[in-house]
Amino acid sequence: MRKKNKAAPRAKIIPIQLDAAFFYERAVRSLDRFRYDKALRYFRKAVEYEPDNPVNHCNMAGILSEMGNYEESNNILKKVLDELDPSMTECWFYMANNYANMEMYEAAEEALVQYLEEDADGQFLEEAEEMMDLLHYELDRPLKQPVVKARGRLHDHERARQLLEEGKFVEAVKLLKTIIEEQPEFLAARNNLALAYYYMGLFDQAADTVRDVLKMDAGNLHALCNLAIFRMHNGGREEALAIVGALRKMVPMQPELAFKLATTMGILGEHEAAYGHFRRLLRELSGHRDPCLLHYTAVAASNIGRLDEAARLWKEAALLDPEAGVAEYYLQHLDDLKSGRMSPPSSYHYHLPFEEQLRRWEGSGDELPERMKRDPLVRSSFFWALRHGDRRMKLQVIQAFSLVGDDEVKEALREFLRLPEEDDMLKRVAVFVLRGIGDNGPIEAVLGGERVVIEANRMPVRMPAANARWQAVIEAAMQRIKNRFDAVQQHDLLTLWAEFLQRLYPETPVIRKAEGWAAALEYLTAKMHRKGITFEEAAMRYGVSAATVCKHVRRIDEVCGIRDRMKAAHMQGEAEGD
């Protein structure tokens, strides 16, 4: 019996699945062998199978670019952006490359700017920035400056620096803290946050912030300079001097760092070192005479006894920038500087001394100049004086804030009110100013050692009880003095009325005509501040008789002893003058 032969095993046939993935794989293999023509055919087939897939189109555009067919490549890339997927922002970068290879540099610039402004991931960011340098060379002109989306935090950092330059320190702090939360190693943001704290008078927070920078980069010059200044101004002299010892040995070549070191040494009283750095900068930047740099060099020179050179530098600065008035001020006081009647300037900022600015403003009777409102150095002086000045200076600052009235000022005054160590009278003026500049919400304050909340729209005085007639007196007075009395004088009028009512309560006077009492309050307040006024003038302003004003003045004086207070203040002033 013959055995049947076993059937031969059937060969396994693997069917080829012709799809986009298949042709993509073949295209990649061809690329590996540098067979661009075959790779292009395979990518075209992949596009035929998946015409809505933008990646296949981009691959095909890439091959065309490698083969030198830049125009067709760009047509495909444009189709991807216009019809398939506008979010594929890398197409703009590819197009820019193609245009550059075609020597169409204007078009390359447009495409590259588009890429930098729209691409959030930054996949080709470094390459794009290198291409910008190339285009700058080829076009021989400044290029358009895009807002680089991939460097969003860098853009935010520039915005924060702008806020610092505008004196908007609270806004800058908020933005910088957000940047640091997302990018903890962004040292420039940390240094600027420290400066913002310093400008606001928050020295401890400024020092802590800059120490964080030095933990990450022990040789960071900006941080070393800042910490030395912060510690010198806040009881850390030994630490500051140790840093100064290291700074004396440094000679940075970059103008920006040299300027930072020079101003730091000057602020720290190292005027000889500051003078050397500033002189070097003047030589290196001889083609561009900057009045600020001339002034800084003059300040350093005056502090080391080189007053003739300081005068020469100030004269040059005055010619370059006559409107600032800074150099002119010191030239006018040159004899005082030479005789020792006036100390050399301690500030290395390019503005008039803070006290001089306040003196000129108070003497003018005008609104606070716009420059004083916006100049970040002046604003930082305001914030510093509010925290670290004497009582008189704090009062001047609070009064000046009544004419600024922006969110930064409101925040600074609210913070001031929460400090237990500050004077209650100053705080009451601060609340008065806050209300006057439109902050009508509840205000937290420490008054009389107790934490209180001054309710919305209430003034910081304690009226015995609500009474519409009493309020009418205040309204009548405020309506007439708001443009003639400063914030302190307005506050004193309000406080005088409250004191009068408190002392008499509950047997308060009958008020038949509010204007008569308002005129009496204005008269007494003017006298307290040595402003010229007569009963007749006050009476005419309020439409009442002089006899009525005189009668109410006598009554308020009987209760509050205003004339006795003024006599005591006058005697004290004479004694202090002796």
Tab-separated table of N, CA and C in Angstrom, residues 31-182:
chain	number	residue	atom	x	y	z
A	31	LEU	N	15.513	58.251	2.090
A	31	LEU	CA	16.275	59.383	2.632
A	31	LEU	C	17.577	58.911	3.248
A	32	ASP	N	17.495	57.768	3.969
A	32	ASP	CA	18.703	57.217	4.589
A	32	ASP	C	19.766	56.901	3.549
A	33	ARG	N	19.327	56.589	2.335
A	33	ARG	CA	20.269	56.268	1.259
A	33	ARG	C	20.533	57.486	0.355
A	34	PHE	N	20.032	58.651	0.798
A	34	PHE	CA	20.192	59.907	0.063
A	34	PHE	C	19.549	59.850	-1.322
A	35	ARG	N	18.500	59.042	-1.437
A	35	ARG	CA	17.763	58.957	-2.703
A	35	ARG	C	16.554	59.903	-2.612
A	36	TYR	N	16.841	61.193	-2.795
A	36	TYR	CA	15.787	62.185	-2.611
A	36	TYR	C	14.669	62.061	-3.648
A	37	ASP	N	15.029	61.656	-4.869
A	37	ASP	CA	13.990	61.544	-5.895
A	37	ASP	C	12.974	60.478	-5.520
A	38	LYS	N	13.461	59.305	-5.042
A	38	LYS	CA	12.552	58.246	-4.619
A	38	LYS	C	11.777	58.668	-3.369
A	39	ALA	N	12.475	59.317	-2.444
A	39	ALA	CA	11.809	59.772	-1.212
A	39	ALA	C	10.661	60.722	-1.552
A	40	LEU	N	10.880	61.610	-2.523
A	40	LEU	CA	9.831	62.551	-2.917
A	40	LEU	C	8.629	61.813	-3.493
A	41	ARG	N	8.896	60.783	-4.340
A	41	ARG	CA	7.774	60.027	-4.908
A	41	ARG	C	6.956	59.350	-3.801
A	42	TYR	N	7.662	58.777	-2.833
A	42	TYR	CA	6.945	58.089	-1.745
A	42	TYR	C	6.140	59.089	-0.893
A	43	PHE	N	6.703	60.246	-0.623
A	43	PHE	CA	5.965	61.237	0.158
A	43	PHE	C	4.742	61.742	-0.617
A	44	ARG	N	4.886	61.865	-1.921
A	44	ARG	CA	3.725	62.271	-2.725
A	44	ARG	C	2.614	61.235	-2.605
A	45	LYS	N	3.001	59.932	-2.640
A	45	LYS	CA	2.007	58.874	-2.491
A	45	LYS	C	1.355	58.928	-1.105
A	46	ALA	N	2.158	59.219	-0.076
A	46	ALA	CA	1.602	59.328	1.284
A	46	ALA	C	0.562	60.450	1.338
A	47	VAL	N	0.836	61.541	0.633
A	47	VAL	CA	-0.114	62.660	0.593
A	47	VAL	C	-1.391	62.249	-0.132
A	48	GLU	N	-1.248	61.448	-1.184
A	48	GLU	CA	-2.442	60.995	-1.912
A	48	GLU	C	-3.349	60.145	-1.017
A	49	TYR	N	-2.755	59.307	-0.168
A	49	TYR	CA	-3.549	58.453	0.707
A	49	TYR	C	-4.156	59.225	1.892
A	50	GLU	N	-3.413	60.224	2.364
A	50	GLU	CA	-3.924	61.018	3.505
A	50	GLU	C	-3.761	62.504	3.175
A	51	PRO	N	-4.622	63.011	2.320
A	51	PRO	CA	-4.464	64.403	1.869
A	51	PRO	C	-4.708	65.439	2.977
A	52	ASP	N	-5.381	65.040	4.057
A	52	ASP	CA	-5.673	65.993	5.133
A	52	ASP	C	-4.644	65.957	6.256
A	53	ASN	N	-3.631	65.117	6.111
A	53	ASN	CA	-2.606	65.015	7.154
A	53	ASN	C	-1.496	66.031	6.863
A	54	PRO	N	-1.369	67.102	7.669
A	54	PRO	CA	-0.395	68.154	7.357
A	54	PRO	C	1.053	67.679	7.467
A	55	VAL	N	1.289	66.640	8.287
A	55	VAL	CA	2.670	66.162	8.455
A	55	VAL	C	3.217	65.641	7.135
A	56	ASN	N	2.397	64.896	6.400
A	56	ASN	CA	2.839	64.383	5.097
A	56	ASN	C	3.199	65.514	4.138
A	57	HIS	N	2.405	66.550	4.167
A	57	HIS	CA	2.685	67.708	3.312
A	57	HIS	C	4.008	68.366	3.711
A	58	CYS	N	4.225	68.493	5.012
A	58	CYS	CA	5.473	69.114	5.478
A	58	CYS	C	6.681	68.275	5.086
A	59	ASN	N	6.526	66.949	5.183
A	59	ASN	CA	7.622	66.074	4.763
A	59	ASN	C	7.954	66.278	3.290
A	60	MET	N	6.925	66.367	2.496
A	60	MET	CA	7.134	66.572	1.067
A	60	MET	C	7.805	67.929	0.820
A	61	ALA	N	7.374	68.952	1.561
A	61	ALA	CA	7.985	70.271	1.406
A	61	ALA	C	9.457	70.233	1.802
A	62	GLY	N	9.770	69.445	2.842
A	62	GLY	CA	11.152	69.334	3.289
A	62	GLY	C	12.042	68.706	2.227
A	63	ILE	N	11.553	67.655	1.587
A	63	ILE	CA	12.321	67.008	0.516
A	63	ILE	C	12.540	67.983	-0.644
A	64	LEU	N	11.504	68.703	-1.009
A	64	LEU	CA	11.634	69.670	-2.109
A	64	LEU	C	12.691	70.723	-1.777
A	65	SER	N	12.715	71.138	-0.520
A	65	SER	CA	13.714	72.115	-0.116
A	65	SER	C	15.122	71.543	-0.221
A	66	GLU	N	15.285	70.270	0.216
A	66	GLU	CA	16.598	69.624	0.110
A	66	GLU	C	17.049	69.514	-1.352
A	67	MET	N	16.087	69.367	-2.246
A	67	MET	CA	16.403	69.217	-3.673
A	67	MET	C	16.559	70.578	-4.368
A	68	GLY	N	16.377	71.680	-3.604
A	68	GLY	CA	16.556	73.008	-4.179
A	68	GLY	C	15.309	73.577	-4.818
A	69	ASN	N	14.197	72.887	-4.669
A	69	ASN	CA	12.947	73.377	-5.251
A	69	ASN	C	12.208	74.194	-4.185
A	70	TYR	N	12.774	75.368	-3.868
A	70	TYR	CA	12.298	76.155	-2.732
A	70	TYR	C	10.908	76.740	-2.961
A	71	GLU	N	10.637	77.154	-4.183
A	71	GLU	CA	9.345	77.792	-4.468
A	71	GLU	C	8.193	76.814	-4.281
A	72	GLU	N	8.338	75.595	-4.844
A	72	GLU	CA	7.271	74.604	-4.673
A	72	GLU	C	7.133	74.202	-3.205
A	73	SER	N	8.258	74.103	-2.527
A	73	SER	CA	8.230	73.781	-1.101
A	73	SER	C	7.402	74.814	-0.336
A	74	ASN	N	7.623	76.085	-0.625
A	74	ASN	CA	6.889	77.138	0.075
A	74	ASN	C	5.402	77.115	-0.275
A	75	ASN	N	5.081	76.767	-1.511
A	75	ASN	CA	3.661	76.665	-1.887
A	75	ASN	C	2.954	75.614	-1.042
A	76	ILE	N	3.631	74.494	-0.814
A	76	ILE	CA	3.033	73.436	0.008
A	76	ILE	C	2.902	73.896	1.461
A	77	LEU	N	3.962	74.527	1.983
A	77	LEU	CA	3.920	75.010	3.372
A	77	LEU	C	2.808	76.033	3.562
A	78	LYS	N	2.629	76.893	2.586
A	78	LYS	CA	1.552	77.892	2.673
A	78	LYS	C	0.189	77.208	2.684
A	79	LYS	N	0.055	76.139	1.896
A	79	LYS	CA	-1.206	75.404	1.882
A	79	LYS	C	-1.481	74.787	3.249
A	80	VAL	N	-0.452	74.270	3.900
A	80	VAL	CA	-0.623	73.695	5.248
A	80	VAL	C	-1.159	74.752	6.199
A	81	LEU	N	-0.558	75.935	6.164
A	81	LEU	CA	-0.971	76.997	7.088
A	81	LEU	C	-2.349	77.551	6.749
A	82	ASP	N	-2.643	77.678	5.458
A	82	ASP	CA	-3.901	78.297	5.043
A	82	ASP	C	-5.084	77.340	5.110
A	83	GLU	N	-4.846	76.032	4.825
A	83	GLU	CA	-5.972	75.117	4.639
A	83	GLU	C	-6.014	73.941	5.608
A	84	LEU	N	-4.855	73.487	6.058
A	84	LEU	CA	-4.838	72.241	6.817
A	84	LEU	C	-4.692	72.450	8.325
A	85	ASP	N	-3.644	73.173	8.751
A	85	ASP	CA	-3.411	73.305	10.189
A	85	ASP	C	-2.609	74.576	10.471
A	86	PRO	N	-3.282	75.684	10.734
A	86	PRO	CA	-2.575	76.940	11.012
A	86	PRO	C	-1.700	76.870	12.260
A	87	SER	N	-1.956	75.893	13.139
A	87	SER	CA	-1.162	75.795	14.373
A	87	SER	C	0.240	75.248	14.123
A	88	MET	N	0.521	74.733	12.925
A	88	MET	CA	1.859	74.215	12.614
A	88	MET	C	2.781	75.390	12.273
A	89	THR	N	3.086	76.167	13.316
A	89	THR	CA	3.833	77.413	13.113
A	89	THR	C	5.251	77.183	12.626
A	90	GLU	N	5.767	75.940	12.785
A	90	GLU	CA	7.112	75.682	12.283
A	90	GLU	C	7.198	75.853	10.776
A	91	CYS	N	6.045	75.813	10.101
A	91	CYS	CA	6.044	76.031	8.644
A	91	CYS	C	6.605	77.405	8.288
A	92	TRP	N	6.349	78.401	9.157
A	92	TRP	CA	6.888	79.734	8.890
A	92	TRP	C	8.412	79.709	8.911
A	93	PHE	N	8.978	78.907	9.825
A	93	PHE	CA	10.434	78.799	9.890
A	93	PHE	C	10.987	78.143	8.638
A	94	TYR	N	10.326	77.061	8.201
A	94	TYR	CA	10.761	76.396	6.968
A	94	TYR	C	10.681	77.346	5.774
A	95	MET	N	9.600	78.120	5.716
A	95	MET	CA	9.450	79.075	4.611
A	95	MET	C	10.558	80.126	4.643
A	96	ALA	N	10.896	80.597	5.850
A	96	ALA	CA	11.964	81.593	5.970
A	96	ALA	C	13.282	81.037	5.435
A	97	ASN	N	13.565	79.773	5.757
A	97	ASN	CA	14.779	79.124	5.231
A	97	ASN	C	14.777	79.108	3.715
A	98	ASN	N	13.622	78.730	3.157
A	98	ASN	CA	13.523	78.662	1.704
A	98	ASN	C	13.744	80.034	1.059
A	99	TYR	N	13.089	81.047	1.621
A	99	TYR	CA	13.246	82.399	1.062
A	99	TYR	C	14.704	82.851	1.150
A	100	ALA	N	15.364	82.533	2.274
A	100	ALA	CA	16.769	82.927	2.424
A	100	ALA	C	17.631	82.252	1.365
A	101	ASN	N	17.347	80.975	1.097
A	101	ASN	CA	18.108	80.256	0.067
A	101	ASN	C	17.838	80.813	-1.329
A	102	MET	N	16.654	81.423	-1.495
A	102	MET	CA	16.316	82.045	-2.781
A	102	MET	C	16.808	83.495	-2.842
A	103	GLU	N	17.498	83.949	-1.738
A	103	GLU	CA	17.982	85.322	-1.604
A	103	GLU	C	16.848	86.336	-1.619
A	104	MET	N	15.668	85.878	-1.192
A	104	MET	CA	14.519	86.786	-1.024
A	104	MET	C	14.465	87.171	0.460
A	105	TYR	N	15.392	88.067	0.867
A	105	TYR	CA	15.614	88.320	2.288
A	105	TYR	C	14.467	89.068	2.958
A	106	GLU	N	13.803	89.938	2.213
A	106	GLU	CA	12.646	90.640	2.788
A	106	GLU	C	11.550	89.638	3.152
A	107	ALA	N	11.279	88.712	2.202
A	107	ALA	CA	10.250	87.696	2.466
A	107	ALA	C	10.680	86.772	3.599
A	108	ALA	N	11.983	86.464	3.661
A	108	ALA	CA	12.490	85.618	4.744
A	108	ALA	C	12.277	86.289	6.091
A	109	GLU	N	12.515	87.600	6.142
A	109	GLU	CA	12.306	88.345	7.392
A	109	GLU	C	10.840	88.272	7.828
A	110	GLU	N	9.917	88.489	6.871
A	110	GLU	CA	8.493	88.445	7.200
A	110	GLU	C	8.104	87.080	7.771
A	111	ALA	N	8.577	86.002	7.110
A	111	ALA	CA	8.229	84.655	7.563
A	111	ALA	C	8.843	84.358	8.920
A	112	LEU	N	10.069	84.808	9.152
A	112	LEU	CA	10.754	84.526	10.415
A	112	LEU	C	10.101	85.279	11.573
A	113	VAL	N	9.738	86.518	11.339
A	113	VAL	CA	9.030	87.291	12.369
A	113	VAL	C	7.707	86.615	12.710
A	114	GLN	N	7.016	86.138	11.669
A	114	GLN	CA	5.751	85.440	11.879
A	114	GLN	C	5.963	84.200	12.758
A	115	TYR	N	7.036	83.462	12.462
A	115	TYR	CA	7.333	82.260	13.254
A	115	TYR	C	7.596	82.619	14.723
A	116	LEU	N	8.448	83.601	14.947
A	116	LEU	CA	8.822	83.958	16.317
A	116	LEU	C	7.633	84.482	17.113
A	117	GLU	N	6.721	85.165	16.423
A	117	GLU	CA	5.579	85.742	17.126
A	117	GLU	C	4.462	84.737	17.366
A	118	GLU	N	4.448	83.640	16.591
A	118	GLU	CA	3.337	82.700	16.714
A	118	GLU	C	3.714	81.373	17.362
A	119	ASP	N	4.979	80.998	17.318
A	119	ASP	CA	5.390	79.691	17.826
A	119	ASP	C	5.592	79.745	19.330
A	120	ALA	N	4.867	78.894	20.050
A	120	ALA	CA	4.943	78.895	21.512
A	120	ALA	C	5.975	77.919	22.052
A	121	ASP	N	6.320	76.889	21.266
A	121	ASP	CA	7.216	75.840	21.769
A	121	ASP	C	8.688	76.185	21.615
A	122	GLY	N	9.028	76.969	20.629
A	122	GLY	CA	10.414	77.365	20.452
A	122	GLY	C	11.315	76.258	19.958
A	123	GLN	N	10.775	75.343	19.163
A	123	GLN	CA	11.567	74.218	18.675
A	123	GLN	C	12.787	74.684	17.876
A	124	PHE	N	12.613	75.750	17.083
A	124	PHE	CA	13.710	76.259	16.253
A	124	PHE	C	14.114	77.676	16.692
A	125	LEU	N	13.962	77.963	17.978
A	125	LEU	CA	14.180	79.328	18.447
A	125	LEU	C	15.623	79.779	18.237
A	126	GLU	N	16.573	78.965	18.631
A	126	GLU	CA	17.980	79.358	18.478
A	126	GLU	C	18.340	79.531	17.004
A	127	GLU	N	17.880	78.575	16.174
A	127	GLU	CA	18.155	78.684	14.743
A	127	GLU	C	17.526	79.947	14.159
A	128	ALA	N	16.326	80.268	14.629
A	128	ALA	CA	15.635	81.455	14.121
A	128	ALA	C	16.405	82.719	14.481
A	129	GLU	N	16.927	82.770	15.707
A	129	GLU	CA	17.668	83.956	16.126
A	129	GLU	C	18.994	84.073	15.359
A	130	GLU	N	19.601	82.932	15.046
A	130	GLU	CA	20.803	82.972	14.203
A	130	GLU	C	20.463	83.487	12.806
A	131	MET	N	19.309	83.055	12.291
A	131	MET	CA	18.906	83.518	10.969
A	131	MET	C	18.625	85.018	10.983
A	132	MET	N	18.100	85.534	12.093
A	132	MET	CA	17.871	86.977	12.195
A	132	MET	C	19.191	87.735	12.027
A	133	ASP	N	20.254	87.209	12.635
A	133	ASP	CA	21.562	87.850	12.485
A	133	ASP	C	22.009	87.840	11.028
A	134	LEU	N	21.788	86.710	10.353
A	134	LEU	CA	22.152	86.603	8.938
A	134	LEU	C	21.383	87.626	8.095
A	135	LEU	N	20.071	87.707	8.344
A	135	LEU	CA	19.238	88.633	7.565
A	135	LEU	C	19.629	90.081	7.842
A	136	HIS	N	19.980	90.362	9.095
A	136	HIS	CA	20.430	91.711	9.436
A	136	HIS	C	21.672	92.084	8.615
A	137	TYR	N	22.567	91.121	8.470
A	137	TYR	CA	23.780	91.353	7.676
A	137	TYR	C	23.440	91.540	6.205
A	138	GLU	N	22.578	90.674	5.671
A	138	GLU	CA	22.253	90.723	4.240
A	138	GLU	C	21.458	91.970	3.878
A	139	LEU	N	20.530	92.345	4.731
A	139	LEU	CA	19.674	93.498	4.435
A	139	LEU	C	20.348	94.820	4.793
A	140	ASP	N	21.364	94.737	5.668
A	140	ASP	CA	22.117	95.932	6.065
A	140	ASP	C	21.203	97.020	6.629
A	141	ARG	N	20.301	96.606	7.484
A	141	ARG	CA	19.390	97.545	8.174
A	141	ARG	C	18.839	96.850	9.418
A	142	PRO	N	18.313	97.623	10.357
A	142	PRO	CA	17.683	96.988	11.530
A	142	PRO	C	16.465	96.173	11.104
A	143	LEU	N	16.305	95.014	11.709
A	143	LEU	CA	15.161	94.162	11.392
A	143	LEU	C	13.977	94.503	12.284
A	144	LYS	N	12.814	94.045	11.874
A	144	LYS	CA	11.632	94.177	12.717
A	144	LYS	C	11.868	93.407	14.001
A	145	GLN	N	11.415	93.966	15.124
A	145	GLN	CA	11.631	93.333	16.424
A	145	GLN	C	10.362	92.603	16.861
A	146	PRO	N	10.351	91.282	16.691
A	146	PRO	CA	9.139	90.538	17.065
A	146	PRO	C	9.037	90.342	18.572
A	147	VAL	N	7.813	90.142	19.035
A	147	VAL	CA	7.582	89.691	20.410
A	147	VAL	C	7.654	88.172	20.374
A	148	VAL	N	8.738	87.619	20.882
A	148	VAL	CA	9.001	86.186	20.750
A	148	VAL	C	8.080	85.413	21.700
A	149	LYS	N	7.110	84.734	21.101
A	149	LYS	CA	6.118	84.031	21.918
A	149	LYS	C	6.749	82.916	22.745
A	150	ALA	N	7.720	82.231	22.164
A	150	ALA	CA	8.366	81.133	22.888
A	150	ALA	C	9.127	81.658	24.104
A	151	ARG	N	9.471	82.903	24.069
A	151	ARG	CA	10.124	83.522	25.223
A	151	ARG	C	9.110	84.386	25.960
A	152	GLY	N	7.946	83.834	26.151
A	152	GLY	CA	6.871	84.595	26.779
A	152	GLY	C	7.274	85.202	28.092
A	153	ARG	N	8.019	84.453	28.912
A	153	ARG	CA	8.454	84.973	30.194
A	153	ARG	C	9.505	86.064	30.025
A	154	LEU	N	10.298	85.946	28.942
A	154	LEU	CA	11.238	87.027	28.674
A	154	LEU	C	10.483	88.306	28.341
A	155	HIS	N	9.409	88.145	27.581
A	155	HIS	CA	8.576	89.306	27.268
A	155	HIS	C	7.964	89.867	28.546
A	156	ASP	N	7.477	88.965	29.408
A	156	ASP	CA	6.924	89.415	30.686
A	156	ASP	C	7.987	90.114	31.523
A	157	HIS	N	9.222	89.594	31.446
A	157	HIS	CA	10.299	90.215	32.209
A	157	HIS	C	10.588	91.624	31.697
A	158	GLU	N	10.566	91.797	30.385
A	158	GLU	CA	10.752	93.137	29.825
A	158	GLU	C	9.634	94.064	30.289
A	159	ARG	N	8.426	93.514	30.345
A	159	ARG	CA	7.298	94.310	30.832
A	159	ARG	C	7.503	94.692	32.303
A	160	ALA	N	8.016	93.749	33.086
A	160	ALA	CA	8.281	94.038	34.500
A	160	ALA	C	9.344	95.124	34.645
A	161	ARG	N	10.376	95.042	33.801
A	161	ARG	CA	11.409	96.081	33.841
A	161	ARG	C	10.828	97.436	33.459
A	162	GLN	N	9.929	97.424	32.508
A	162	GLN	CA	9.271	98.675	32.113
A	162	GLN	C	8.452	99.234	33.275
A	163	LEU	N	7.771	98.355	33.997
A	163	LEU	CA	7.003	98.794	35.154
A	163	LEU	C	7.911	99.413	36.208
A	164	LEU	N	9.084	98.812	36.413
A	164	LEU	CA	10.045	99.384	37.352
A	164	LEU	C	10.480	100.770	36.897
A	165	GLU	N	10.747	100.910	35.609
A	165	GLU	CA	11.175	102.202	35.075
A	165	GLU	C	10.082	103.253	35.201
A	166	GLU	N	8.827	102.800	35.194
A	166	GLU	CA	7.697	103.725	35.331
A	166	GLU	C	7.344	103.971	36.793
A	167	GLY	N	8.061	103.308	37.705
A	167	GLY	CA	7.782	103.483	39.129
A	167	GLY	C	6.576	102.709	39.623
A	168	LYS	N	6.092	101.747	38.845
A	168	LYS	CA	4.927	100.947	39.246
A	168	LYS	C	5.431	99.678	39.935
A	169	PHE	N	5.916	99.860	41.155
A	169	PHE	CA	6.646	98.797	41.829
A	169	PHE	C	5.747	97.637	42.254
A	170	VAL	N	4.559	97.919	42.713
A	170	VAL	CA	3.665	96.850	43.161
A	170	VAL	C	3.296	95.950	41.985
A	171	GLU	N	2.969	96.549	40.859
A	171	GLU	CA	2.651	95.756	39.659
A	171	GLU	C	3.853	94.927	39.231
A	172	ALA	N	5.035	95.538	39.294
A	172	ALA	CA	6.260	94.816	38.904
A	172	ALA	C	6.495	93.615	39.802
A	173	VAL	N	6.280	93.786	41.102
A	173	VAL	CA	6.479	92.682	42.049
A	173	VAL	C	5.553	91.518	41.716
A	174	LYS	N	4.306	91.813	41.460
A	174	LYS	CA	3.345	90.741	41.150
A	174	LYS	C	3.766	89.970	39.906
A	175	LEU	N	4.179	90.693	38.867
A	175	LEU	CA	4.564	90.048	37.617
A	175	LEU	C	5.850	89.244	37.788
A	176	LEU	N	6.829	89.809	38.480
A	176	LEU	CA	8.103	89.121	38.679
A	176	LEU	C	7.942	87.862	39.519
A	177	LYS	N	7.093	87.908	40.522
A	177	LYS	CA	6.857	86.707	41.345
A	177	LYS	C	6.223	85.597	40.513
A	178	THR	N	5.328	85.971	39.613
A	178	THR	CA	4.718	84.973	38.726
A	178	THR	C	5.772	84.341	37.816
A	179	ILE	N	6.674	85.163	37.283
A	179	ILE	CA	7.737	84.660	36.411
A	179	ILE	C	8.619	83.674	37.170
A	180	ILE	N	8.997	84.024	38.389
A	180	ILE	CA	9.906	83.188	39.174
A	180	ILE	C	9.246	81.877	39.581
A	181	GLU	N	7.945	81.919	39.845
A	181	GLU	CA	7.236	80.674	40.163
A	181	GLU	C	7.319	79.690	39.007
A	182	GLU	N	7.240	80.203	37.792
A	182	GLU	CA	7.284	79.331	36.613
A	182	GLU	C	8.710	79.019	36.179
